[in-house]
Amino acid sequence: MASFCAARTFHIPPMNGGVFFRRASWAAGIGGVTVAGVSLLRSCSSKRTLPFACRSISNDSRIKEAVQTEKAPAALGPYSQAIKANNLLFVSGVLGLVPETGKFISDNVEDQTEQVLKNMGEILKSGGAGYSSVVKTTILLADLKDFKKVNEIYAKYFPSPAPARSTYQVAALPMDAKIEIECIAAL
């Protein structure tokens, strides 16, 4: 019977890894590898303990905390402005809305980018982080031709070394926004 070892930081209860083999011919886990049905297992610590299996991350509220501030626009759906978990802050996609009105600052990408980054700054501050602690951003653009304009504004907010980043053009953004940015910050 095969078992897997997941990082203890996920607080996942012990589980019989054999269920994975009944459902699929392959499986992999943090700390363990399965090749052709043979499990190679490493212990999670120097003490011999029961291995852990990772089927999902716990929703235990002790390891996940919502971050919310009135100084940034409220979430537009059933999600949080940000979540703190495992010494990281995960900031949801931010739009260039003015918090007091819930409307875009303007229709141009430059103004929306500035407002997005101001809103993001407020969420970061509320979560105990700042621009300098951001390690990854994802930028979603309605038009990739705005890439250069966005870069000029973006560079003013993130000190060197700049965070890792991905930028995509998407078919549409909520409320017909020109830009949306999400980020991950280290705490």
Coordinates of N, CA, C and O in Angstrom, one line a residue:
M1 N 0.9 -1.2 0.0 CA 0.0 0.0 0.0 C 0.9 1.2 0.0 O 1.8 1.4 0.8
A2 N 0.7 2.2 -0.9 CA 1.5 3.3 -1.0 C 1.0 4.5 -0.2 O -0.2 4.7 -0.1
S3 N 1.8 5.3 0.3 CA 1.4 6.5 1.0 C 2.3 7.6 0.5 O 3.4 7.4 0.0
F4 N 1.9 8.8 0.9 CA 2.7 10.0 0.5 C 2.9 10.9 1.6 O 2.1 10.9 2.6
C5 N 3.9 11.8 1.5 CA 4.2 12.7 2.6 C 4.1 14.1 2.1 O 4.8 14.5 1.2
A6 N 3.1 14.9 2.6 CA 3.0 16.3 2.2 C 3.5 17.2 3.3 O 3.7 16.8 4.4
A7 N 3.8 18.4 2.9 CA 4.4 19.4 3.8 C 3.4 19.5 5.0 O 2.2 19.7 4.9
R8 N 4.0 19.5 6.2 CA 3.2 19.6 7.4 C 2.5 21.0 7.5 O 1.5 21.1 8.2
T9 N 3.0 22.0 6.8 CA 2.3 23.3 6.9 C 0.9 23.3 6.4 O 0.2 24.2 6.6
F10 N 0.5 22.3 5.6 CA -0.8 22.2 5.1 C -1.8 21.7 6.2 O -3.0 21.7 6.0
H11 N -1.3 21.2 7.3 CA -2.1 20.6 8.3 C -3.1 19.6 7.8 O -4.3 19.7 8.0
I12 N -2.7 18.6 7.1 CA -3.5 17.6 6.4 C -3.5 16.4 7.3 O -2.4 15.9 7.6
P13 N -4.7 15.8 7.6 CA -4.7 14.6 8.4 C -4.1 13.4 7.7 O -4.1 13.4 6.5
P14 N -3.6 12.4 8.5 CA -3.1 11.2 7.8 C -4.2 10.5 6.9 O -5.4 10.6 7.2
M15 N -3.7 9.9 5.9 CA -4.7 9.4 4.9 C -4.1 8.2 4.2 O -2.9 8.1 4.0
N16 N -4.9 7.2 3.9 CA -4.4 6.0 3.2 C -4.2 6.4 1.7 O -5.1 6.7 1.0
G17 N -2.9 6.3 1.3 CA -2.6 6.7 -0.1 C -3.1 5.7 -1.1 O -3.1 5.9 -2.3
G18 N -3.5 4.5 -0.7 CA -4.0 3.5 -1.6 C -5.1 3.9 -2.4 O -5.3 3.4 -3.6
V19 N -5.9 4.8 -1.9 CA -7.1 5.3 -2.7 C -6.7 5.9 -4.0 O -7.4 5.8 -5.0
F20 N -5.5 6.5 -4.1 CA -5.0 7.1 -5.3 C -4.8 6.0 -6.4 O -5.0 6.3 -7.6
F21 N -4.3 4.9 -6.0 CA -4.0 3.8 -7.0 C -5.2 3.2 -7.5 O -5.2 2.7 -8.6
R22 N -6.3 3.2 -6.8 CA -7.5 2.6 -7.3 C -8.2 3.5 -8.3 O -8.9 3.1 -9.2
R23 N -7.9 4.8 -8.3 CA -8.5 5.8 -9.2 C -7.6 6.1 -10.4 O -8.1 6.6 -11.4
A24 N -6.3 6.0 -10.2 CA -5.4 6.4 -11.3 C -4.2 5.5 -11.3 O -3.8 4.9 -10.3
S25 N -3.6 5.4 -12.4 CA -2.4 4.6 -12.5 C -1.1 5.3 -12.1 O -0.1 4.7 -12.1
W26 N -1.2 6.6 -11.8 CA 0.0 7.3 -11.4 C -0.5 8.3 -10.3 O -1.6 8.6 -10.1
A27 N 0.5 8.7 -9.5 CA 0.3 9.6 -8.4 C 1.6 10.2 -8.0 O 2.6 9.6 -8.2
A28 N 1.6 11.4 -7.5 CA 2.8 12.0 -7.0 C 2.5 12.9 -5.8 O 1.3 13.3 -5.6
G29 N 3.4 13.1 -4.9 CA 3.2 13.9 -3.7 C 4.5 14.5 -3.3 O 5.5 14.1 -3.7
I30 N 4.3 15.6 -2.4 CA 5.5 16.2 -1.9 C 6.2 15.3 -1.0 O 5.6 14.7 -0.1
G31 N 7.5 15.0 -1.3 CA 8.2 14.1 -0.4 C 8.2 12.7 -0.9 O 8.9 11.9 -0.4
G32 N 7.3 12.3 -1.8 CA 7.2 11.0 -2.2 C 7.0 10.9 -3.7 O 6.5 11.8 -4.3
V33 N 7.5 9.9 -4.4 CA 7.3 9.8 -5.8 C 6.9 8.4 -6.2 O 7.3 7.4 -5.6
T34 N 6.0 8.3 -7.1 CA 5.5 7.0 -7.5 C 5.8 6.8 -9.0 O 5.5 7.6 -9.8
V35 N 6.5 5.7 -9.3 CA 6.9 5.4 -10.7 C 6.5 4.0 -11.0 O 6.9 3.1 -10.2
A36 N 5.6 3.8 -12.0 CA 5.2 2.5 -12.4 C 4.6 1.7 -11.2 O 4.8 0.5 -11.0
G37 N 3.9 2.4 -10.3 CA 3.3 1.8 -9.1 C 4.2 1.5 -8.0 O 3.8 0.9 -7.0
V38 N 5.4 1.9 -8.0 CA 6.3 1.7 -6.9 C 6.5 3.0 -6.2 O 6.9 4.0 -6.8
S39 N 6.3 3.0 -4.9 CA 6.4 4.3 -4.1 C 7.8 4.4 -3.4 O 8.2 3.5 -2.8
L40 N 8.4 5.5 -3.6 CA 9.7 5.8 -2.9 C 9.3 6.9 -1.9 O 8.8 8.0 -2.3
L41 N 9.5 6.7 -0.7 CA 8.9 7.6 0.3 C 10.1 8.1 1.2 O 10.9 7.4 1.7
R42 N 10.0 9.4 1.5 CA 10.9 10.0 2.4 C 10.1 10.4 3.6 O 9.0 10.8 3.5
S43 N 10.7 10.4 4.8 CA 10.0 10.8 6.0 C 10.0 12.3 6.0 O 10.9 13.0 5.6
C44 N 8.9 12.9 6.6 CA 8.8 14.3 6.7 C 9.7 14.9 7.8 O 10.0 16.1 7.7
S45 N 10.2 14.1 8.7 CA 11.1 14.6 9.7 C 12.0 13.5 10.1 O 12.0 12.4 9.6
S46 N 12.9 13.8 11.1 CA 13.8 12.8 11.5 C 13.1 11.7 12.3 O 13.6 10.6 12.4
K47 N 11.9 12.1 12.9 CA 11.1 11.1 13.6 C 10.3 10.3 12.6 O 9.8 10.9 11.7
R48 N 10.1 9.1 12.8 CA 9.3 8.3 11.9 C 7.8 8.6 12.3 O 7.4 8.3 13.4
T49 N 7.1 9.1 11.3 CA 5.7 9.5 11.6 C 4.8 8.9 10.5 O 5.3 8.4 9.4
L50 N 3.5 8.9 10.7 CA 2.6 8.5 9.6 C 2.7 9.4 8.4 O 2.8 10.7 8.6
P51 N 2.8 8.9 7.2 CA 2.9 9.8 6.1 C 1.5 10.5 5.9 O 0.5 10.1 6.4
F52 N 1.6 11.7 5.2 CA 0.4 12.4 4.9 C 0.1 12.4 3.4 O 1.0 12.4 2.6
A53 N -1.1 12.5 3.0 CA -1.5 12.6 1.6 C -2.2 14.0 1.4 O -2.9 14.5 2.2
C54 N -1.9 14.6 0.3 CA -2.5 15.9 -0.1 C -3.5 15.7 -1.2 O -3.2 15.6 -2.3
R55 N -4.8 15.8 -0.8 CA -5.8 15.8 -1.8 C -6.4 17.2 -1.9 O -6.9 17.5 -3.0
S56 N -6.3 18.0 -0.9 CA -6.7 19.4 -1.0 C -6.1 20.1 0.2 O -5.7 19.5 1.2
I57 N -6.0 21.4 0.1 CA -5.5 22.2 1.2 C -6.6 22.5 2.2 O -7.7 22.7 1.8
S58 N -6.3 22.4 3.4 CA -7.3 22.5 4.5 C -7.9 23.9 4.4 O -7.3 24.9 4.1
N59 N -9.2 23.9 4.8 CA -9.9 25.2 4.9 C -10.0 25.6 6.4 O -10.8 26.5 6.7
D60 N -9.1 25.1 7.2 CA -9.0 25.4 8.6 C -8.8 26.9 8.7 O -7.8 27.4 8.2
S61 N -9.6 27.7 9.4 CA -9.5 29.1 9.5 C -8.3 29.6 10.3 O -7.9 30.7 10.2
R62 N -7.7 28.7 11.0 CA -6.4 29.0 11.7 C -5.3 29.2 10.8 O -4.3 29.9 11.2
I63 N -5.3 28.7 9.6 CA -4.2 28.9 8.7 C -4.5 29.7 7.5 O -3.7 30.0 6.6
K64 N -5.8 30.2 7.5 CA -6.2 31.1 6.3 C -7.0 32.2 6.9 O -8.0 32.0 7.7
E65 N -6.6 33.5 6.6 CA -7.3 34.6 7.2 C -7.6 35.6 6.1 O -6.8 36.0 5.3
A66 N -8.9 36.1 6.0 CA -9.3 37.0 5.0 C -8.8 38.4 5.4 O -8.7 38.8 6.6
V67 N -8.4 39.2 4.4 CA -7.9 40.6 4.5 C -8.9 41.5 3.8 O -9.3 41.2 2.7
Q68 N -9.4 42.5 4.5 CA -10.4 43.4 3.9 C -10.1 44.8 4.3 O -9.7 45.1 5.5
T69 N -10.2 45.8 3.4 CA -10.0 47.2 3.8 C -11.1 48.0 3.0 O -11.4 47.7 1.9
E70 N -11.6 49.0 3.7 CA -12.5 50.0 3.0 C -11.8 50.9 2.1 O -12.4 51.6 1.3
K71 N -10.4 50.9 2.1 CA -9.6 51.9 1.3 C -9.4 51.3 -0.1 O -8.7 52.0 -0.9
A72 N -10.0 50.2 -0.4 CA -9.9 49.6 -1.7 C -11.3 49.1 -2.1 O -12.1 48.9 -1.2
P73 N -11.6 49.0 -3.4 CA -12.9 48.6 -3.8 C -13.2 47.2 -3.2 O -12.4 46.3 -3.1
A74 N -14.5 47.0 -2.8 CA -14.9 45.7 -2.3 C -14.9 44.7 -3.4 O -15.0 45.0 -4.6
A75 N -14.8 43.4 -3.0 CA -14.8 42.3 -4.0 C -16.1 42.3 -4.7 O -17.2 42.6 -4.1
L76 N -16.1 42.0 -6.0 CA -17.3 42.1 -6.8 C -18.1 40.8 -6.8 O -19.1 40.6 -7.5
G77 N -17.6 39.8 -6.1 CA -18.3 38.5 -6.0 C -17.9 37.8 -4.7 O -17.4 38.4 -3.8
P78 N -18.1 36.5 -4.7 CA -17.9 35.7 -3.5 C -16.4 35.3 -3.3 O -16.0 34.2 -3.4
Y79 N -15.6 36.4 -3.1 CA -14.1 36.1 -2.9 C -13.6 37.3 -2.0 O -14.3 38.3 -1.8
S80 N -12.4 37.1 -1.5 CA -11.8 38.1 -0.5 C -10.9 39.0 -1.3 O -10.4 38.6 -2.3
Q81 N -10.7 40.2 -0.8 CA -9.7 41.1 -1.4 C -8.4 40.4 -1.3 O -7.6 40.6 -2.3
A82 N -8.1 39.8 -0.3 CA -6.8 39.0 -0.1 C -7.0 38.0 1.0 O -7.9 38.0 1.8
I83 N -6.1 37.0 0.9 CA -6.0 35.9 1.9 C -4.6 35.8 2.4 O -3.6 35.8 1.6
K84 N -4.4 35.7 3.8 CA -3.1 35.4 4.4 C -3.1 33.9 4.6 O -4.0 33.4 5.2
A85 N -2.0 33.3 4.2 CA -1.9 31.9 4.5 C -0.4 31.5 4.4 O 0.3 32.0 3.4
N86 N 0.1 30.7 5.3 CA 1.5 30.2 5.2 C 2.5 31.3 5.0 O 3.4 31.2 4.1
N87 N 2.4 32.5 5.7 CA 3.3 33.6 5.6 C 3.4 34.2 4.2 O 4.3 34.8 3.8
L88 N 2.2 34.1 3.5 CA 2.1 34.7 2.2 C 0.8 35.5 2.2 O -0.2 35.2 2.9
L89 N 0.7 36.5 1.4 CA -0.5 37.3 1.2 C -0.9 37.2 -0.3 O -0.1 37.5 -1.2
F90 N -2.1 36.6 -0.6 CA -2.6 36.4 -1.9 C -3.6 37.5 -2.2 O -4.7 37.4 -1.6
V91 N -3.3 38.4 -3.1 CA -4.2 39.5 -3.4 C -5.0 39.2 -4.6 O -4.4 38.9 -5.7
S92 N -6.3 39.2 -4.5 CA -7.2 38.9 -5.7 C -7.0 40.0 -6.7 O -6.4 41.1 -6.5
G93 N -7.4 39.7 -7.9 CA -7.4 40.7 -9.0 C -8.0 42.0 -8.6 O -9.1 42.1 -8.1
V94 N -7.2 43.1 -8.9 CA -7.6 44.4 -8.5 C -7.9 45.2 -9.7 O -7.2 45.2 -10.7
L95 N -9.1 46.0 -9.7 CA -9.4 46.8 -10.8 C -9.2 48.3 -10.5 O -9.0 48.6 -9.3
G96 N -9.2 49.2 -11.5 CA -9.0 50.6 -11.3 C -10.2 51.4 -10.8 O -10.5 52.5 -11.4
L97 N -11.0 50.8 -9.9 CA -12.2 51.5 -9.4 C -11.8 52.4 -8.2 O -11.0 52.1 -7.4
V98 N -12.5 53.5 -8.1 CA -12.4 54.4 -7.0 C -13.2 53.8 -5.9 O -14.4 53.6 -6.0
P99 N -12.6 53.6 -4.7 CA -13.3 52.9 -3.6 C -14.6 53.6 -3.2 O -15.6 52.9 -2.9
E100 N -14.6 54.9 -3.2 CA -15.8 55.6 -2.7 C -17.0 55.6 -3.6 O -18.1 55.6 -3.2
T101 N -16.7 55.5 -4.9 CA -17.8 55.5 -5.9 C -18.1 54.1 -6.6 O -19.2 53.9 -7.1
G102 N -17.1 53.2 -6.6 CA -17.3 52.0 -7.2 C -17.2 52.1 -8.7 O -17.6 51.1 -9.5
K103 N -16.8 53.2 -9.2 CA -16.7 53.5 -10.7 C -15.2 53.6 -11.1 O -14.3 54.0 -10.2
F104 N -14.9 53.4 -12.4 CA -13.5 53.6 -12.8 C -13.1 55.0 -12.7 O -13.9 55.9 -13.0
I105 N -11.8 55.2 -12.5 CA -11.3 56.6 -12.4 C -11.4 57.3 -13.7 O -11.7 58.5 -13.8
S106 N -11.2 56.5 -14.8 CA -11.4 57.0 -16.2 C -11.5 55.8 -17.1 O -11.4 54.7 -16.7
D107 N -11.6 56.1 -18.4 CA -11.6 55.0 -19.4 C -10.2 54.7 -20.0 O -10.1 53.8 -20.8
N108 N -9.2 55.4 -19.6 CA -7.9 55.1 -20.2 C -7.0 54.2 -19.3 O -7.1 54.2 -18.1
V109 N -6.2 53.5 -19.9 CA -5.4 52.4 -19.3 C -4.4 53.0 -18.3 O -4.1 52.4 -17.2
E110 N -3.8 54.2 -18.6 CA -2.9 54.8 -17.7 C -3.5 55.1 -16.3 O -3.0 54.8 -15.3
D111 N -4.7 55.8 -16.4 CA -5.4 56.2 -15.1 C -5.8 54.9 -14.4 O -5.7 54.8 -13.1
Q112 N -6.3 53.9 -15.1 CA -6.8 52.7 -14.4 C -5.6 52.0 -13.8 O -5.7 51.4 -12.7
T113 N -4.4 52.0 -14.5 CA -3.2 51.3 -13.9 C -2.8 52.0 -12.6 O -2.5 51.3 -11.6
E114 N -2.7 53.3 -12.6 CA -2.4 54.0 -11.4 C -3.4 53.7 -10.2 O -3.0 53.4 -9.1
Q115 N -4.7 53.6 -10.6 CA -5.7 53.4 -9.5 C -5.6 51.9 -9.1 O -5.7 51.6 -7.9
V116 N -5.4 51.0 -10.0 CA -5.2 49.6 -9.6 C -4.1 49.5 -8.6 O -4.2 48.8 -7.6
L117 N -2.9 50.1 -8.9 CA -1.8 50.0 -8.0 C -2.0 50.7 -6.7 O -1.5 50.2 -5.6
K118 N -2.7 51.8 -6.7 CA -3.0 52.4 -5.4 C -3.9 51.5 -4.6 O -3.7 51.3 -3.4
N119 N -5.0 50.9 -5.2 CA -5.9 50.0 -4.5 C -5.1 48.8 -4.0 O -5.3 48.4 -2.8
M120 N -4.2 48.3 -4.8 CA -3.4 47.1 -4.4 C -2.5 47.5 -3.2 O -2.4 46.7 -2.2
G121 N -2.0 48.7 -3.2 CA -1.1 49.2 -2.1 C -1.9 49.2 -0.8 O -1.4 48.8 0.3
E122 N -3.2 49.6 -0.8 CA -4.0 49.6 0.4 C -4.3 48.2 0.9 O -4.3 48.0 2.1
I123 N -4.6 47.3 0.0 CA -4.8 45.9 0.4 C -3.5 45.3 1.0 O -3.6 44.6 2.0
L124 N -2.4 45.6 0.3 CA -1.1 45.1 0.8 C -0.9 45.6 2.3 O -0.5 44.8 3.2
K125 N -1.1 46.9 2.4 CA -0.9 47.5 3.8 C -1.8 46.9 4.8 O -1.4 46.6 5.9
S126 N -3.1 46.7 4.4 CA -4.0 46.1 5.3 C -3.6 44.7 5.7 O -3.9 44.2 6.8
G127 N -2.9 44.0 4.8 CA -2.5 42.6 5.1 C -1.1 42.5 5.7 O -0.6 41.4 5.9
G128 N -0.5 43.7 6.0 CA 0.8 43.7 6.7 C 2.0 43.6 5.7 O 3.1 43.2 6.1
A129 N 1.8 44.0 4.4 CA 2.8 43.9 3.4 C 3.0 45.2 2.7 O 2.3 46.2 3.1
G130 N 3.8 45.3 1.7 CA 4.0 46.5 0.9 C 4.5 46.1 -0.5 O 4.7 44.9 -0.7
Y131 N 4.6 47.1 -1.3 CA 5.1 46.8 -2.7 C 6.4 46.0 -2.7 O 6.6 45.2 -3.5
S132 N 7.3 46.4 -1.8 CA 8.6 45.7 -1.8 C 8.6 44.3 -1.4 O 9.5 43.5 -1.6
S133 N 7.5 43.8 -0.8 CA 7.4 42.4 -0.4 C 6.6 41.5 -1.4 O 6.5 40.3 -1.2
V134 N 6.2 42.2 -2.5 CA 5.5 41.4 -3.6 C 6.5 40.6 -4.3 O 7.6 41.1 -4.8
V135 N 6.2 39.3 -4.5 CA 7.1 38.4 -5.1 C 6.7 37.9 -6.5 O 7.4 37.5 -7.4
K136 N 5.3 38.1 -6.8 CA 4.8 37.7 -8.1 C 3.6 38.5 -8.4 O 2.7 38.8 -7.5
T137 N 3.5 39.0 -9.6 CA 2.2 39.7 -10.1 C 1.8 39.0 -11.4 O 2.6 38.4 -12.1
T138 N 0.5 39.1 -11.6 CA -0.1 38.7 -12.9 C -0.9 39.9 -13.4 O -1.8 40.4 -12.6
I139 N -0.6 40.3 -14.6 CA -1.3 41.4 -15.2 C -2.2 40.9 -16.3 O -1.8 40.2 -17.2
L140 N -3.5 41.3 -16.3 CA -4.4 41.0 -17.3 C -4.8 42.3 -18.0 O -5.3 43.2 -17.4
L141 N -4.6 42.3 -19.4 CA -4.9 43.5 -20.2 C -6.0 43.2 -21.2 O -6.0 42.1 -21.8
A142 N -6.8 44.2 -21.4 CA -7.8 44.1 -22.4 C -7.2 44.2 -23.8 O -7.6 43.6 -24.8
D143 N -6.0 44.9 -23.9 CA -5.3 45.1 -25.1 C -3.8 45.1 -24.8 O -3.3 46.0 -24.1
L144 N -3.1 44.1 -25.4 CA -1.7 44.0 -25.1 C -0.9 45.1 -25.7 O 0.3 45.4 -25.3
K145 N -1.5 45.9 -26.6 CA -0.8 47.1 -27.1 C -0.5 48.1 -26.0 O 0.3 49.1 -26.1
D146 N -1.2 48.0 -24.9 CA -1.0 48.9 -23.7 C 0.1 48.5 -22.8 O 0.4 49.1 -21.8
F147 N 0.9 47.4 -23.2 CA 1.9 46.8 -22.4 C 3.0 47.9 -22.0 O 3.4 48.0 -20.8
K148 N 3.4 48.7 -23.0 CA 4.5 49.7 -22.7 C 4.0 50.8 -21.7 O 4.7 51.1 -20.8
K149 N 2.8 51.2 -21.9 CA 2.2 52.3 -21.0 C 2.1 51.7 -19.6 O 2.4 52.4 -18.6
V150 N 1.6 50.5 -19.5 CA 1.5 49.9 -18.2 C 2.8 49.7 -17.5 O 3.0 50.0 -16.3
N151 N 3.8 49.2 -18.3 CA 5.2 49.0 -17.7 C 5.8 50.3 -17.1 O 6.4 50.3 -16.1
E152 N 5.6 51.4 -17.8 CA 6.1 52.7 -17.3 C 5.5 53.1 -15.9 O 6.2 53.5 -15.0
I153 N 4.2 52.8 -15.7 CA 3.6 53.1 -14.4 C 3.9 52.1 -13.4 O 4.3 52.4 -12.2
Y154 N 3.9 50.8 -13.8 CA 4.2 49.7 -12.9 C 5.6 49.8 -12.3 O 5.8 49.6 -11.1
A155 N 6.6 50.2 -13.1 CA 8.0 50.3 -12.6 C 8.1 51.3 -11.5 O 9.0 51.2 -10.6
K156 N 7.2 52.3 -11.4 CA 7.3 53.3 -10.3 C 6.9 52.7 -8.9 O 7.3 53.3 -7.9
Y157 N 6.2 51.7 -8.9 CA 5.6 51.1 -7.7 C 6.5 49.9 -7.1 O 6.4 49.7 -5.9
F158 N 7.2 49.2 -7.9 CA 7.9 48.0 -7.5 C 9.4 48.3 -7.5 O 10.0 48.4 -8.6
P159 N 10.0 48.3 -6.3 CA 11.5 48.5 -6.2 C 12.3 47.3 -6.8 O 11.7 46.2 -6.8
S160 N 13.5 47.5 -7.0 CA 14.4 46.4 -7.5 C 14.7 45.5 -6.3 O 15.0 46.1 -5.2
P161 N 14.8 44.3 -6.5 CA 14.4 43.5 -7.7 C 12.9 43.4 -7.8 O 12.2 43.2 -6.9
A162 N 12.5 43.7 -9.1 CA 11.1 43.7 -9.4 C 10.5 42.2 -9.2 O 11.3 41.3 -9.3
P163 N 9.2 42.1 -8.9 CA 8.7 40.8 -8.7 C 8.6 40.0 -10.0 O 8.7 40.6 -11.1
A164 N 8.6 38.7 -9.9 CA 8.3 37.9 -11.1 C 6.9 38.3 -11.6 O 6.1 38.8 -10.8
R165 N 6.7 38.1 -12.9 CA 5.5 38.6 -13.5 C 5.1 37.9 -14.7 O 5.9 37.4 -15.5
S166 N 3.8 37.8 -14.9 CA 3.2 37.3 -16.1 C 2.2 38.3 -16.6 O 1.5 39.0 -15.8
T167 N 2.1 38.5 -17.9 CA 1.2 39.5 -18.5 C 0.4 38.8 -19.6 O 1.1 38.2 -20.5
Y168 N -0.9 38.9 -19.6 CA -1.7 38.3 -20.6 C -2.7 39.3 -21.2 O -3.2 40.2 -20.5
Q169 N -3.1 39.1 -22.5 CA -4.2 39.8 -23.0 C -5.4 38.9 -22.9 O -5.2 37.7 -23.2
V170 N -6.5 39.4 -22.4 CA -7.7 38.5 -22.2 C -8.8 39.0 -23.1 O -8.8 40.2 -23.5
A171 N -9.8 38.2 -23.3 CA -11.0 38.5 -24.1 C -11.8 39.7 -23.5 O -12.3 40.5 -24.1
A172 N -11.9 39.6 -22.2 CA -12.7 40.6 -21.4 C -12.3 40.6 -20.0 O -11.9 39.6 -19.4
L173 N -12.5 41.8 -19.3 CA -12.3 41.9 -17.9 C -13.6 42.4 -17.2 O -14.5 42.9 -17.9
P174 N -13.8 42.1 -15.9 CA -15.0 42.6 -15.3 C -15.3 44.1 -15.5 O -14.3 44.9 -15.5
M175 N -16.5 44.4 -15.7 CA -16.9 45.8 -15.9 C -16.2 46.5 -17.0 O -16.1 47.7 -17.0
D176 N -15.8 45.7 -18.0 CA -15.0 46.3 -19.2 C -13.8 47.0 -18.8 O -13.4 48.0 -19.4
A177 N -13.1 46.6 -17.7 CA -11.9 47.2 -17.3 C -10.8 47.1 -18.4 O -10.8 46.2 -19.2
K178 N -9.8 48.0 -18.3 CA -8.7 47.9 -19.3 C -7.6 47.1 -18.7 O -6.8 46.5 -19.5
I179 N -7.5 46.9 -17.4 CA -6.4 46.2 -16.7 C -6.9 45.6 -15.4 O -7.8 46.2 -14.7
E180 N -6.3 44.5 -15.0 CA -6.5 43.9 -13.7 C -5.2 43.3 -13.3 O -4.5 42.7 -14.1
I181 N -4.8 43.5 -12.0 CA -3.6 43.0 -11.5 C -3.8 42.2 -10.2 O -4.5 42.7 -9.3
E182 N -3.2 41.0 -10.1 CA -3.2 40.3 -8.8 C -1.8 40.1 -8.4 O -0.9 40.2 -9.2
C183 N -1.6 39.8 -7.1 CA -0.2 39.6 -6.7 C -0.1 38.6 -5.5 O -1.1 38.3 -4.8
I184 N 1.1 38.2 -5.2 CA 1.4 37.4 -4.1 C 2.6 38.1 -3.4 O 3.6 38.5 -4.0
A185 N 2.5 38.3 -2.1 CA 3.5 39.0 -1.3 C 4.0 38.1 -0.1 O 3.2 37.3 0.4
A186 N 5.2 38.2 0.2 CA 5.8 37.5 1.3 C 5.6 38.3 2.6 O 5.7 39.5 2.5
L187 N 5.2 37.6 3.7 CA 5.0 38.4 4.9 C 6.2 38.2 5.9 O 6.9 37.2 5.8

